XYZ file of C-alpha atoms in Angstrom:
616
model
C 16.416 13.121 -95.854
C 13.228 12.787 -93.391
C 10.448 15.037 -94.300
C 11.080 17.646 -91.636
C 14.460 18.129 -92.854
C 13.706 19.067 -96.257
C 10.696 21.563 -94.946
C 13.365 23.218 -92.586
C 15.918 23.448 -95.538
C 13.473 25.259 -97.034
C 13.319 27.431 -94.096
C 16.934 28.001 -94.503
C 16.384 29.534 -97.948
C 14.354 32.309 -96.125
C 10.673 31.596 -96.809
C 7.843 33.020 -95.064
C 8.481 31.849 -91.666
C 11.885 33.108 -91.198
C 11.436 36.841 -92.973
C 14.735 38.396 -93.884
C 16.939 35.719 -91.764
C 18.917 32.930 -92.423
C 19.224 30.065 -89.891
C 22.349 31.075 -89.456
C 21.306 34.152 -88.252
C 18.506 33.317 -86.796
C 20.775 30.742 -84.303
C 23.509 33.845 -83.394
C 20.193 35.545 -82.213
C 19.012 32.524 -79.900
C 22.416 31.832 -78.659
C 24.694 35.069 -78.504
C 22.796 38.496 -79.278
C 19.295 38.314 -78.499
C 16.989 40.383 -79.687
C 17.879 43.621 -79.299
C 16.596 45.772 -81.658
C 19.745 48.086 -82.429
C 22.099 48.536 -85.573
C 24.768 47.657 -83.265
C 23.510 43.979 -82.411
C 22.562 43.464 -85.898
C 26.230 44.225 -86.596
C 27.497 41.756 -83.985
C 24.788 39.516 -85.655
C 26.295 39.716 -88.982
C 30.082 39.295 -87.762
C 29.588 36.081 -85.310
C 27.108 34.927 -88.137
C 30.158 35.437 -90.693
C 32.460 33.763 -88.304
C 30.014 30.424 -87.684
C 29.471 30.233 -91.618
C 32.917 29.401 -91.972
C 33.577 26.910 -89.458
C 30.767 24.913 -89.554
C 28.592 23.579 -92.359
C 25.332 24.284 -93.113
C 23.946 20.762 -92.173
C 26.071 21.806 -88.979
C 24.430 24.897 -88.677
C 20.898 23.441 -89.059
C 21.356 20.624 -87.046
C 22.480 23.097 -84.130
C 19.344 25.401 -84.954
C 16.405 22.656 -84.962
C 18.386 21.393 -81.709
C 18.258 24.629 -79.381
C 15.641 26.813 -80.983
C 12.045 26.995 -78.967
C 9.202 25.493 -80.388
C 6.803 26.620 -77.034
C 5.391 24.508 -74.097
C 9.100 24.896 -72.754
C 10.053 22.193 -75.879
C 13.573 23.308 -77.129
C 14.735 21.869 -79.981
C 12.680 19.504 -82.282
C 12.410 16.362 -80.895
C 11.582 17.539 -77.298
C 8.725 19.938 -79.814
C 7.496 16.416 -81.632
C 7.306 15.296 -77.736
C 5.359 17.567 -76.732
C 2.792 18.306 -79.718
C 2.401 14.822 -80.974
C 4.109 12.138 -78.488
C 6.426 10.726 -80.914
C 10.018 11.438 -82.098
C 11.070 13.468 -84.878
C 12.156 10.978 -87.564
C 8.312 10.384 -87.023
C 6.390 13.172 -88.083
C 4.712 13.211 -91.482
C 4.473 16.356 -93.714
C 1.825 17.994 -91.868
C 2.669 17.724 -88.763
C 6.442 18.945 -89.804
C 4.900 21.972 -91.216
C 2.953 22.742 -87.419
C 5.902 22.705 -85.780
C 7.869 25.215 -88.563
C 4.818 27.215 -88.299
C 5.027 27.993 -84.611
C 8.685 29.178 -84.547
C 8.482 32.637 -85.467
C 6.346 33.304 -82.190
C 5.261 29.945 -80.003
C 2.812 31.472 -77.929
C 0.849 33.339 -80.176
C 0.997 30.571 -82.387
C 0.890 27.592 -79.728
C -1.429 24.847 -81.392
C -2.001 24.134 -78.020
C -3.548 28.103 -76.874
C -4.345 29.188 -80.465
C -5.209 26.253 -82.675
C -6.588 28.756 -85.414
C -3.598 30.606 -86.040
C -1.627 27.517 -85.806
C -3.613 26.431 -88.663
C -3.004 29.081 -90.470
C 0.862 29.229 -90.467
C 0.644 25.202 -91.186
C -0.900 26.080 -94.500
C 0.869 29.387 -95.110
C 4.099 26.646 -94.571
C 2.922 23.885 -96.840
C 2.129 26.446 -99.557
C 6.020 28.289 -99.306
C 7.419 24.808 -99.418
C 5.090 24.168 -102.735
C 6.430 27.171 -104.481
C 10.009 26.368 -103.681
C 9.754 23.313 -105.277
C 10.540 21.488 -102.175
C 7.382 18.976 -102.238
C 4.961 18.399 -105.301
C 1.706 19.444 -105.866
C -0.020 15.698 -104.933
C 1.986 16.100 -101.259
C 0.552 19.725 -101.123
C -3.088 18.682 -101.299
C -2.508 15.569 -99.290
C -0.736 17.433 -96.624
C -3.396 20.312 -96.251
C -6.455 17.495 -96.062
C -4.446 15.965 -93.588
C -4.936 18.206 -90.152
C -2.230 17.596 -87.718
C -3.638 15.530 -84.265
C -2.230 16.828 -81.019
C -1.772 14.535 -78.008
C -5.140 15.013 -75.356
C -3.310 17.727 -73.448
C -0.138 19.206 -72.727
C 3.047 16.811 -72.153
C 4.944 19.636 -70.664
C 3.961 22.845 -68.994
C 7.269 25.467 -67.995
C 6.483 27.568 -65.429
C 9.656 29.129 -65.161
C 10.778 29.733 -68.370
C 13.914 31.984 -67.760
C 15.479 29.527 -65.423
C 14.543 26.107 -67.788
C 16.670 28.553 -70.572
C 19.815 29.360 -68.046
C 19.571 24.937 -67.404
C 18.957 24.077 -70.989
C 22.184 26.496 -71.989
C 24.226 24.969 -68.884
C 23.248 21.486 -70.171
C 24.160 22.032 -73.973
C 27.067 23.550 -72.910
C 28.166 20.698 -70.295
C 26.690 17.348 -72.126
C 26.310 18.299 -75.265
C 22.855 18.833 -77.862
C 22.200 14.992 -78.552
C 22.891 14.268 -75.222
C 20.227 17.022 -73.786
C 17.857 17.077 -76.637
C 17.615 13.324 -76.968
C 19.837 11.658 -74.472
C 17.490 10.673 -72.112
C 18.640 12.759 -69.097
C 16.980 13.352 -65.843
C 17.866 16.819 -64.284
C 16.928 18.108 -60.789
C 17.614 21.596 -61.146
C 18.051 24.164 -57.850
C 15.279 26.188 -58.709
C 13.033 27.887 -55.548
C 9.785 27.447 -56.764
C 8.392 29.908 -54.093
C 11.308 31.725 -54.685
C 11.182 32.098 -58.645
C 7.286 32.599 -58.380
C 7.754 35.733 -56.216
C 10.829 36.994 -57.925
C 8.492 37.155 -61.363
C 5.761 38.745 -59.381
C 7.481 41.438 -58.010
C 9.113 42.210 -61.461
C 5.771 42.241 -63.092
C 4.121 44.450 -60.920
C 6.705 46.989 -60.738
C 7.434 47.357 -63.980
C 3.724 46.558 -65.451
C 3.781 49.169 -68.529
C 4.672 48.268 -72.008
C 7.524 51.394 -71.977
C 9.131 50.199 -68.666
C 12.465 49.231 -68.887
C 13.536 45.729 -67.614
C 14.409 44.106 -64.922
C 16.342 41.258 -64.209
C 17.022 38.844 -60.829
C 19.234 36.227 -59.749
C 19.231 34.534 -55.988
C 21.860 32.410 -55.004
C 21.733 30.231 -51.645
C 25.385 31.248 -49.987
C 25.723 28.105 -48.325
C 25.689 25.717 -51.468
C 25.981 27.812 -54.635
C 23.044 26.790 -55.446
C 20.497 28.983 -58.282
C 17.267 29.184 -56.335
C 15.554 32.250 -58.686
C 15.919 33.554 -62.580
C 14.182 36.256 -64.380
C 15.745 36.892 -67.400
C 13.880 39.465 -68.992
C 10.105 40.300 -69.340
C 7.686 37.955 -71.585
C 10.048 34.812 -72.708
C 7.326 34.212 -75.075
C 8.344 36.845 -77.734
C 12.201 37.342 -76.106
C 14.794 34.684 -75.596
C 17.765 36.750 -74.381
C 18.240 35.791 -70.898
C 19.625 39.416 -69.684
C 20.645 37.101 -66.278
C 23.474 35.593 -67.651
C 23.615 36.668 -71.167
C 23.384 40.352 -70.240
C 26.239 41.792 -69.747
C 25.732 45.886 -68.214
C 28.066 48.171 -66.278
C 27.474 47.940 -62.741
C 28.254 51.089 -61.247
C 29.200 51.401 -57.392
C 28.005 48.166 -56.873
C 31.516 46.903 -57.503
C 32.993 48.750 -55.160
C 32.879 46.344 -52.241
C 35.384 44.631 -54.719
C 37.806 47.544 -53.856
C 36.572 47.483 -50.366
C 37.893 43.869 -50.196
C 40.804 44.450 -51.958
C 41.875 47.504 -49.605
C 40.953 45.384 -46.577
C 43.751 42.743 -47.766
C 46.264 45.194 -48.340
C 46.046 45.938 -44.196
C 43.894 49.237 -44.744
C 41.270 49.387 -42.343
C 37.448 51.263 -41.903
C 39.392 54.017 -40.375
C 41.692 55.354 -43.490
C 40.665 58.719 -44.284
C 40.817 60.244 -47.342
C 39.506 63.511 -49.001
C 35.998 63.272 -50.433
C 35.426 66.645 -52.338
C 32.820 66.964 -54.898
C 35.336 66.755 -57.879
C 38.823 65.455 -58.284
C 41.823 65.051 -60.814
C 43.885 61.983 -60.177
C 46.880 61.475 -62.429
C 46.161 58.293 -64.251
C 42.855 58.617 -64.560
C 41.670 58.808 -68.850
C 40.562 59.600 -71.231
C 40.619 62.570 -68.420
C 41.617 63.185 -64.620
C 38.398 64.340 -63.723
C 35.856 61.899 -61.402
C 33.309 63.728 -59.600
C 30.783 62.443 -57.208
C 26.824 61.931 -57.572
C 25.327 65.419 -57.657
C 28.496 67.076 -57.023
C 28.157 66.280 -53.291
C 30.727 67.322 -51.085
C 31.999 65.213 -48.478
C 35.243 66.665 -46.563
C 37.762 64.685 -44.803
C 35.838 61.065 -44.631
C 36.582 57.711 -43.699
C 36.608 54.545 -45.779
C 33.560 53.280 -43.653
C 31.746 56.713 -44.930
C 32.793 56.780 -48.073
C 31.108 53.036 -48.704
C 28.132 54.062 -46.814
C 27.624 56.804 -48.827
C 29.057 55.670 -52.168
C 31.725 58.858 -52.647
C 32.954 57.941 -55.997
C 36.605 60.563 -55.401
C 37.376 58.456 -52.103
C 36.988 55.311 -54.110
C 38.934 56.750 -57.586
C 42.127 57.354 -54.760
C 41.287 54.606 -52.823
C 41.974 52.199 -56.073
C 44.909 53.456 -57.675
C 46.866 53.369 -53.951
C 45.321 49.739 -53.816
C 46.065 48.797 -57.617
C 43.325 47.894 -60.480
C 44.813 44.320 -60.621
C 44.183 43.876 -56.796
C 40.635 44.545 -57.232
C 40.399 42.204 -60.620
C 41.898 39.435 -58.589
C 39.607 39.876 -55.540
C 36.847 40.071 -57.743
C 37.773 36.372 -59.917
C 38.164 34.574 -56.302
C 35.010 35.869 -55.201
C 33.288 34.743 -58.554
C 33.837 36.916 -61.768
C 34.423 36.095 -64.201
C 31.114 33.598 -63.553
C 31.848 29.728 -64.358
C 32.416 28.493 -68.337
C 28.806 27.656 -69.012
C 27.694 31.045 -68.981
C 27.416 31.938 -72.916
C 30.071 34.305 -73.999
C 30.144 37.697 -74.839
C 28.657 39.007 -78.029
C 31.038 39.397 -80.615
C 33.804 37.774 -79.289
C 34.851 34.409 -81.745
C 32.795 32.039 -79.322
C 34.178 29.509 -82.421
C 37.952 29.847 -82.038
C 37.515 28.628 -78.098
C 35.349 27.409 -75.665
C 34.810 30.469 -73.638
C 34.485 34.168 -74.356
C 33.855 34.894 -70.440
C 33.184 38.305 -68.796
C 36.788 40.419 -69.335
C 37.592 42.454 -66.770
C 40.428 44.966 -67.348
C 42.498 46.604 -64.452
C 41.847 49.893 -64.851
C 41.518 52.346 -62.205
C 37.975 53.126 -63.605
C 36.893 49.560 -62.408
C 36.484 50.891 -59.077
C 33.288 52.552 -60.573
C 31.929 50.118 -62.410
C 33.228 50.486 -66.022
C 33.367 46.826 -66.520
C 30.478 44.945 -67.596
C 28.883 41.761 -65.329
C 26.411 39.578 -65.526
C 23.074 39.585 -62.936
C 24.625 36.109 -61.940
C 28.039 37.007 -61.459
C 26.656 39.556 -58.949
C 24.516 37.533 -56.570
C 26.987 34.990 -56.589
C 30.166 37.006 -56.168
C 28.084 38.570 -53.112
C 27.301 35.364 -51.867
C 30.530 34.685 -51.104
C 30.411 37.798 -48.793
C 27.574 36.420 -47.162
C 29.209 33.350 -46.718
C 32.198 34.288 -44.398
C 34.982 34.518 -47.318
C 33.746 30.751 -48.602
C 33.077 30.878 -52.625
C 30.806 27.632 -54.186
C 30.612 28.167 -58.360
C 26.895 28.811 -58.815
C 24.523 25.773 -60.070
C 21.613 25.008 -61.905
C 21.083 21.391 -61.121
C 21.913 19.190 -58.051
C 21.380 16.216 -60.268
C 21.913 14.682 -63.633
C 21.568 11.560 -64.400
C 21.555 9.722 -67.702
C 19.371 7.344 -69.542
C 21.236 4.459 -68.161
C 20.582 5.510 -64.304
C 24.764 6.549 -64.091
C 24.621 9.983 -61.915
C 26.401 12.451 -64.102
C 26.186 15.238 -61.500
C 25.201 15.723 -57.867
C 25.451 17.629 -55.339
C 26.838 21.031 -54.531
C 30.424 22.633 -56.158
C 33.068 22.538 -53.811
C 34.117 25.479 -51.279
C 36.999 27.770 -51.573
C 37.921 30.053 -49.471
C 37.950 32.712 -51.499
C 38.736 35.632 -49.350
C 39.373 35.275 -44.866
C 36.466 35.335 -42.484
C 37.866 38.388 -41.030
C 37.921 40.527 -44.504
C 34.447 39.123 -45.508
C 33.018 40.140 -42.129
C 34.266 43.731 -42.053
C 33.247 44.548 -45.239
C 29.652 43.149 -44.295
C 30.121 45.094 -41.544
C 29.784 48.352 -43.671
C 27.518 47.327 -46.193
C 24.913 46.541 -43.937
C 25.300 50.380 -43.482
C 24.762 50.750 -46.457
C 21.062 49.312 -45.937
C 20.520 51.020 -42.198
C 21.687 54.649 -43.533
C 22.953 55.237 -46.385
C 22.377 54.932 -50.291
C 20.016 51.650 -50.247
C 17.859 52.812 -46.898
C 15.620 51.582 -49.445
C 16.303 47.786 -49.327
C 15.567 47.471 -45.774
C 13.895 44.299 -44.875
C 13.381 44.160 -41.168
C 16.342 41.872 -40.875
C 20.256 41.733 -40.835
C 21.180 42.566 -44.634
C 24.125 43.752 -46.352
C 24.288 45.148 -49.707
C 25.294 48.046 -52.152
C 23.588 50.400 -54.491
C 25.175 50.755 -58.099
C 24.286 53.408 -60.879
C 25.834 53.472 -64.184
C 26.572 56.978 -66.134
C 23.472 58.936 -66.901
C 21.211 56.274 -65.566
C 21.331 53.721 -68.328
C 21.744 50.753 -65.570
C 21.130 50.812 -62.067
C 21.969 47.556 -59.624
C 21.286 46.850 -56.406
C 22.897 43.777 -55.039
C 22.559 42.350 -51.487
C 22.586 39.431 -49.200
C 21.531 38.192 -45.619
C 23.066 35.337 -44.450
C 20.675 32.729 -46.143
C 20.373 34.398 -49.633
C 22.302 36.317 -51.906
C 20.391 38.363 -54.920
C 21.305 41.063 -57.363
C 18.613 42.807 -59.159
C 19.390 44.479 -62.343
C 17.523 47.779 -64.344
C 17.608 49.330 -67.834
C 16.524 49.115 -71.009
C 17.628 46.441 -73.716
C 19.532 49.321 -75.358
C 22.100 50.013 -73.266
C 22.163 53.844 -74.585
C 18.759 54.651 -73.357
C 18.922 56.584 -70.090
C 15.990 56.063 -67.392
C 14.284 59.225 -66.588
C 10.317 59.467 -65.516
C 10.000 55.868 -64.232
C 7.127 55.431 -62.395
C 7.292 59.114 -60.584
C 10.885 58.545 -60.352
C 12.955 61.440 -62.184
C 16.204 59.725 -62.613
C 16.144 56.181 -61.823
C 19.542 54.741 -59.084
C 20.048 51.804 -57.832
C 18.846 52.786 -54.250
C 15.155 53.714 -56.428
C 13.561 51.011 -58.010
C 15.998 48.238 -58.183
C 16.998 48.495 -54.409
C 12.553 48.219 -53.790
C 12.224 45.525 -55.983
C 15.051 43.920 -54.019
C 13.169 44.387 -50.600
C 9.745 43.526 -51.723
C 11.239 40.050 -53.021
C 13.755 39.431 -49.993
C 10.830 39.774 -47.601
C 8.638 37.334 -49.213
C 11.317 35.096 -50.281
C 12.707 34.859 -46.345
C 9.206 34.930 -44.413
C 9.327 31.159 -43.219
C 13.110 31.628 -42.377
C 14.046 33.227 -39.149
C 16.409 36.245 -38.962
C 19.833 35.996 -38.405
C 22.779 37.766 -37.654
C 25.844 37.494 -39.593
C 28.210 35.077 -37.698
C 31.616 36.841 -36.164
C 34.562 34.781 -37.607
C 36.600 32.991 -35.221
C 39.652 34.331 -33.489
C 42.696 33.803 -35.713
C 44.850 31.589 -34.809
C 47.898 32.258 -32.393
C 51.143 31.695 -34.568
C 53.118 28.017 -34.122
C 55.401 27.581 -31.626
C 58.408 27.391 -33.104
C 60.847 26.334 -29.954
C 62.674 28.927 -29.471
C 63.221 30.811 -25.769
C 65.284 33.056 -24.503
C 67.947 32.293 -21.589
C 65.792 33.857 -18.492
C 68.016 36.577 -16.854
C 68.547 36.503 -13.198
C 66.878 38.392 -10.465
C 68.908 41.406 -9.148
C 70.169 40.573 -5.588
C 68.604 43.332 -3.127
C 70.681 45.025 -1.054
C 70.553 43.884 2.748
C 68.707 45.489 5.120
C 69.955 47.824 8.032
C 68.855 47.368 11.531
C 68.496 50.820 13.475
C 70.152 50.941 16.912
C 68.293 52.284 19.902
C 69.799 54.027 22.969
C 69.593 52.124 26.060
C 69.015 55.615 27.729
C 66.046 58.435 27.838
C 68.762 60.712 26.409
C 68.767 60.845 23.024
C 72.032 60.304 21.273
C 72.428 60.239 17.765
C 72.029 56.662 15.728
C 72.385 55.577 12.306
C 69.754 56.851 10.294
C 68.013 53.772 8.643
C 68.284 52.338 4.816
C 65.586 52.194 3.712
C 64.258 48.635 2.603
C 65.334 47.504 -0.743
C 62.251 45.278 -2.197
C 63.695 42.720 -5.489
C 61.133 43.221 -8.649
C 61.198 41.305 -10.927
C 61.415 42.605 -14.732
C 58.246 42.997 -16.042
C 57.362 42.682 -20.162
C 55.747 46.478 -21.509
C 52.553 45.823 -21.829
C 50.872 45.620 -25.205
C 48.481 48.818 -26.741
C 45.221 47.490 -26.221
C 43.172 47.186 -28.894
C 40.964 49.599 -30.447
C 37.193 48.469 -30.749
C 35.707 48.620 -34.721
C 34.480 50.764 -35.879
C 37.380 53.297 -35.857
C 35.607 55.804 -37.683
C 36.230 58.638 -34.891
C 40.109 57.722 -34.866
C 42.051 60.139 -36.319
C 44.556 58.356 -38.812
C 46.701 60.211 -40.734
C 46.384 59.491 -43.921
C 49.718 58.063 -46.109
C 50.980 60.050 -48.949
C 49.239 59.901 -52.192
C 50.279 57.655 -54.848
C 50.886 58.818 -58.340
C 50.359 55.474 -60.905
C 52.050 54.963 -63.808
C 50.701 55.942 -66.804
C 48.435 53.264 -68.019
C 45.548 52.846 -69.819
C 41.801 53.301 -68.666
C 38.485 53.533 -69.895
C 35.990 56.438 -69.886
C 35.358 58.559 -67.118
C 33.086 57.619 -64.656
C 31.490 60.951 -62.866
C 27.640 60.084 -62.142
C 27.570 56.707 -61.147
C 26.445 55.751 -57.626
């Protein structure tokens, strides 16, 4: 009906602008796949494309596009893009002007009218022209349009500097209020973004991994104490790539979900102490599509402790440590402490996002979970960890501390509420050991001159590799691979095979220390003393004293000659019964306590996943 309807119908017939893809494609891309560049994606592509075809309309489907798509300047959708480019609203724009804004989808940076006015031009016209020989507008509008040269407003309305994060809050608003609402509602948003934070978290990225064949990198900080998102880095140049690998990604994450297991062990009364074998290979009934799980490098541990085998990631401690636990165990410590992540994270690709409100992050109990066969988001990371770092308490993760709409009524404020997810005393002994992990063991690298906690995680033949960790004012996980998820990461920056104690677990320091300098160090709090159980009333009837036996006076002879006398009893003293007294307690760490280890446990036959032999 308006003018910038028909020219992006005309768009939806595949001109120029969009290449080989329909709208319908091209929004599956923005909001479920990304852009990999893989047959598989383009599969997943064609299904959830399929799928949205037949639910929704094609006025649907457009209306949806123009509303979330990215026009540049941070301007999503295309009245925020009339906003920003010519200060009015969209109904507004005349021909020209409509054909601008088409023109700089394909790639808004290169083709900002703002940065590159020429080759703006040029797409206007190579636009106006398409929509001539579709027979959208007539020849008069043609030359009228192409005399008439699009004015832009003085300077820049808007000017993102944190792209990745403004995509993670425009997704959690859509998702929460709504398009119209977001796009054209009028809302005011504080979001929880760090801006010291965010700025370092992009620098240390960028210099790291500053060659155009490097894989990516990803980073997510969470502040334990109110859930609240202080840092986002999605992926490398927003500008050409809009999937947001932070909570779109979804990537196996190796040992790094093993304090999952650790916390699940921890409930079921095991303690540091349990010992277990760790040899360099193992077959474990139960274990498919074979029984084999061997540990990084075929490294050999002996007779080890649970407290060892975190430190040093043993992969056959944590394969028998799991099935004696139980898969589901760890799956249900690991949705109190925060994965599955919260409903506004998009859904997985290729699940039917249409037929419900949700696809969130699946997590099957397998025994292979213990080594990371089950993909996670960056975000589900920092903030399950956060809730380690925050003595047991879990807060869902946010984007915004306030919304409020165009009528002043506060929508949103504030942080989520606390649940104690997991006890004080479970959360503090497994921080216990994975601050270990940091002082001398797999992520030595991720020191940072302060009280830390964290583990190192390394998916099969070095296609991802995590490290995750937390002090006690800031969780973060940092992510690595490439956007294929096949591609393995060899000859990295002088680093053969890249782990998560490598790269990742640097990256991790380099950012922690700048993004804690002004805040002092600080150990993580013991929890309290549980509480001694209620008094429920009862006593037992106190038993009498035993009567002692009376004494016996000696008699003494009244003469020097001796005679014989009674020999003396001797003095009977009453004592009083006495309770045995209790075995004192052990101090933690119990590593040199020899315990003997229970009998193993043979599982039922169930179904698994792969197996998991190089991850660490």
């Amino acid at each position: 009906k308006s003018i910038f309807r028909a020219l992006l119908a005309d768009v939806r017939a595949k001109n120029a602008v969009q290449g080989g893809s329909t709208i319908t494609e091209q929004y599956v891309k923005n909001a479920y796949t990304g852009n990999q560049k893989s047959l598989f994606r383009k599969f997943r592509e064609a299904l959830v494309a399929a799928q949205v075809e037949r639910t929704y309309s094609k006025a649907k489907i457009l209306e949806s596009y123009l509303n979330s798509t990215y026009f540049g300047e941070g301007a999503y959708g295309a009245e925020a893009a009339s906003q920003t480019y010519f200060n009015k609203h969209a109904a507004e724009l005349s021909l020209s002007e409509s054909a601008e804004l088409v023109g700089v989808i394909p790639a808004p940076e290169a083709y900002s009218p703002f940065s590159h006015p020429q080759q703006a031009e040029e797409r206007r016209l190579i636009v106006l022209d398409r929509m001539r020989a579709g027979g959208v507008i007539t020849q008069d509008q043609l030359v009228a349009a192409r005399a008439s040269k699009p004015v832009l407003v003085s300077s820049k309305v808007q000017v993102v500097r944190f792209p990745w994060f403004v995509d993670a809050v425009q997704r959690y608003l859509s998702q929460r209020y709504g398009d119209k609402a977001v796009f054209s509602g009028g809302l005011e948003v504080t979001t929880t973004v760090d801006p010291a934070m965010q700025t370092q978290a992009e620098s240390v990225i960028a210099k790291t991994l500053n060659r155009p064949d490097d894989p990516y990198a990803s980073l997510v900080s969470v502040d334990p104490r109110t859930g609240y998102v202080t840092a986002i880095v999605g992926g490398r140049d927003y500008s050409t790539e809009k999937f947001n690998i932070a909570i779109q990604g979804r990537r196996q994450p190796g040992s790094s979900f093993k304090p999952f297991v650790l916390v699940a062990a921890l409930e079921s009364g095991l303690t540091p102490g349990l010992t277990l074998p760790g040899p360099a290979g193992i077959c474990l009934a139960g274990w498919k599509p074979d029984c084999h799980v061997t540990n990084f490098d075929n490294e050999s541990f002996g007779q080890i402790s649970l407290e060892t085998a975190t430190i040093h990631s043993v992969n056959t401690f944590y394969a028998q440590l799991v099935l004696r636990v139980g898969p589901a165990k760890v799956v249900d410590a690991a949705r109190r402490m925060g994965i599955p992540g919260p409903a506004w994270l998009p859904g997985r690709s290729g699940c039917k996002q249409t037929a419900s409100d949700h696809c969130p992050t699946q997590l099957e109990a397998l025994p292979s979970i213990a080594l990371g066969s089950e993909e996670v988001t960056p975000l589900e990371m920092a903030s399950a960890y956060a809730t380690l770092a925050a003595g047991g308490t879990y807060r869902q993760p946010k984007l915004v501390s306030k919304v409020t709409d165009g009528a002043g009524q506060i929508l949103e404020s504030g942080p989520s509420a606390p649940v104690q997810a997991i006890s004080p005393q479970v959360a503090f002994t497994a921080t216990s050991l994975l601050q270990e992990v940091i002082t001398q063991g797999t992520g030595t690298a991720a020191g940072i001159g302060r009280p830390a906690a964290g583990k190192t995680g390394t998916a099969t033949d070095f296609r991802n590799a995590w490290f995750v960790g937390y002090t006690p004012d800031l969780a973060t996980s940092v992510w690595m691979g490439y956007r294929d998820a096949n591609q393995a990461m060899r000859n990295i920056h002088g680093v053969a095979q890249v782990t998560g104690g490598s790269l990742p677990a640097a990256m991790w320091s380099a950012y922690m220390k700048a993004a804690l300098a002004s805040v002092p160090a600080s150990p993580f709090a013991p929890p309290p003393p549980p509480s001694p159980p209620a008094d429920s009333g009862f006593r037992l009837p106190l038993l009498p004293l035993p009567t002692p036996s009376p004494e016996v006076t000696p008699t003494v002879a009244a003469t020097v000659t001796p005679t014989v006398t009674a020999t003396p009893t001797a003095t009977v003293t009453p004592v009083r019964p006495t309770a045995t007294p209790l075995i004192p307690l052990l101090p933690w760490p119990l590593a040199s306590v020899p315990v003997v280890p229970s009998p193993s446990v043979v599982p039922s036959p169930s179904r698994s996943s792969r197996a998991w032999r190089r991850v660490r």
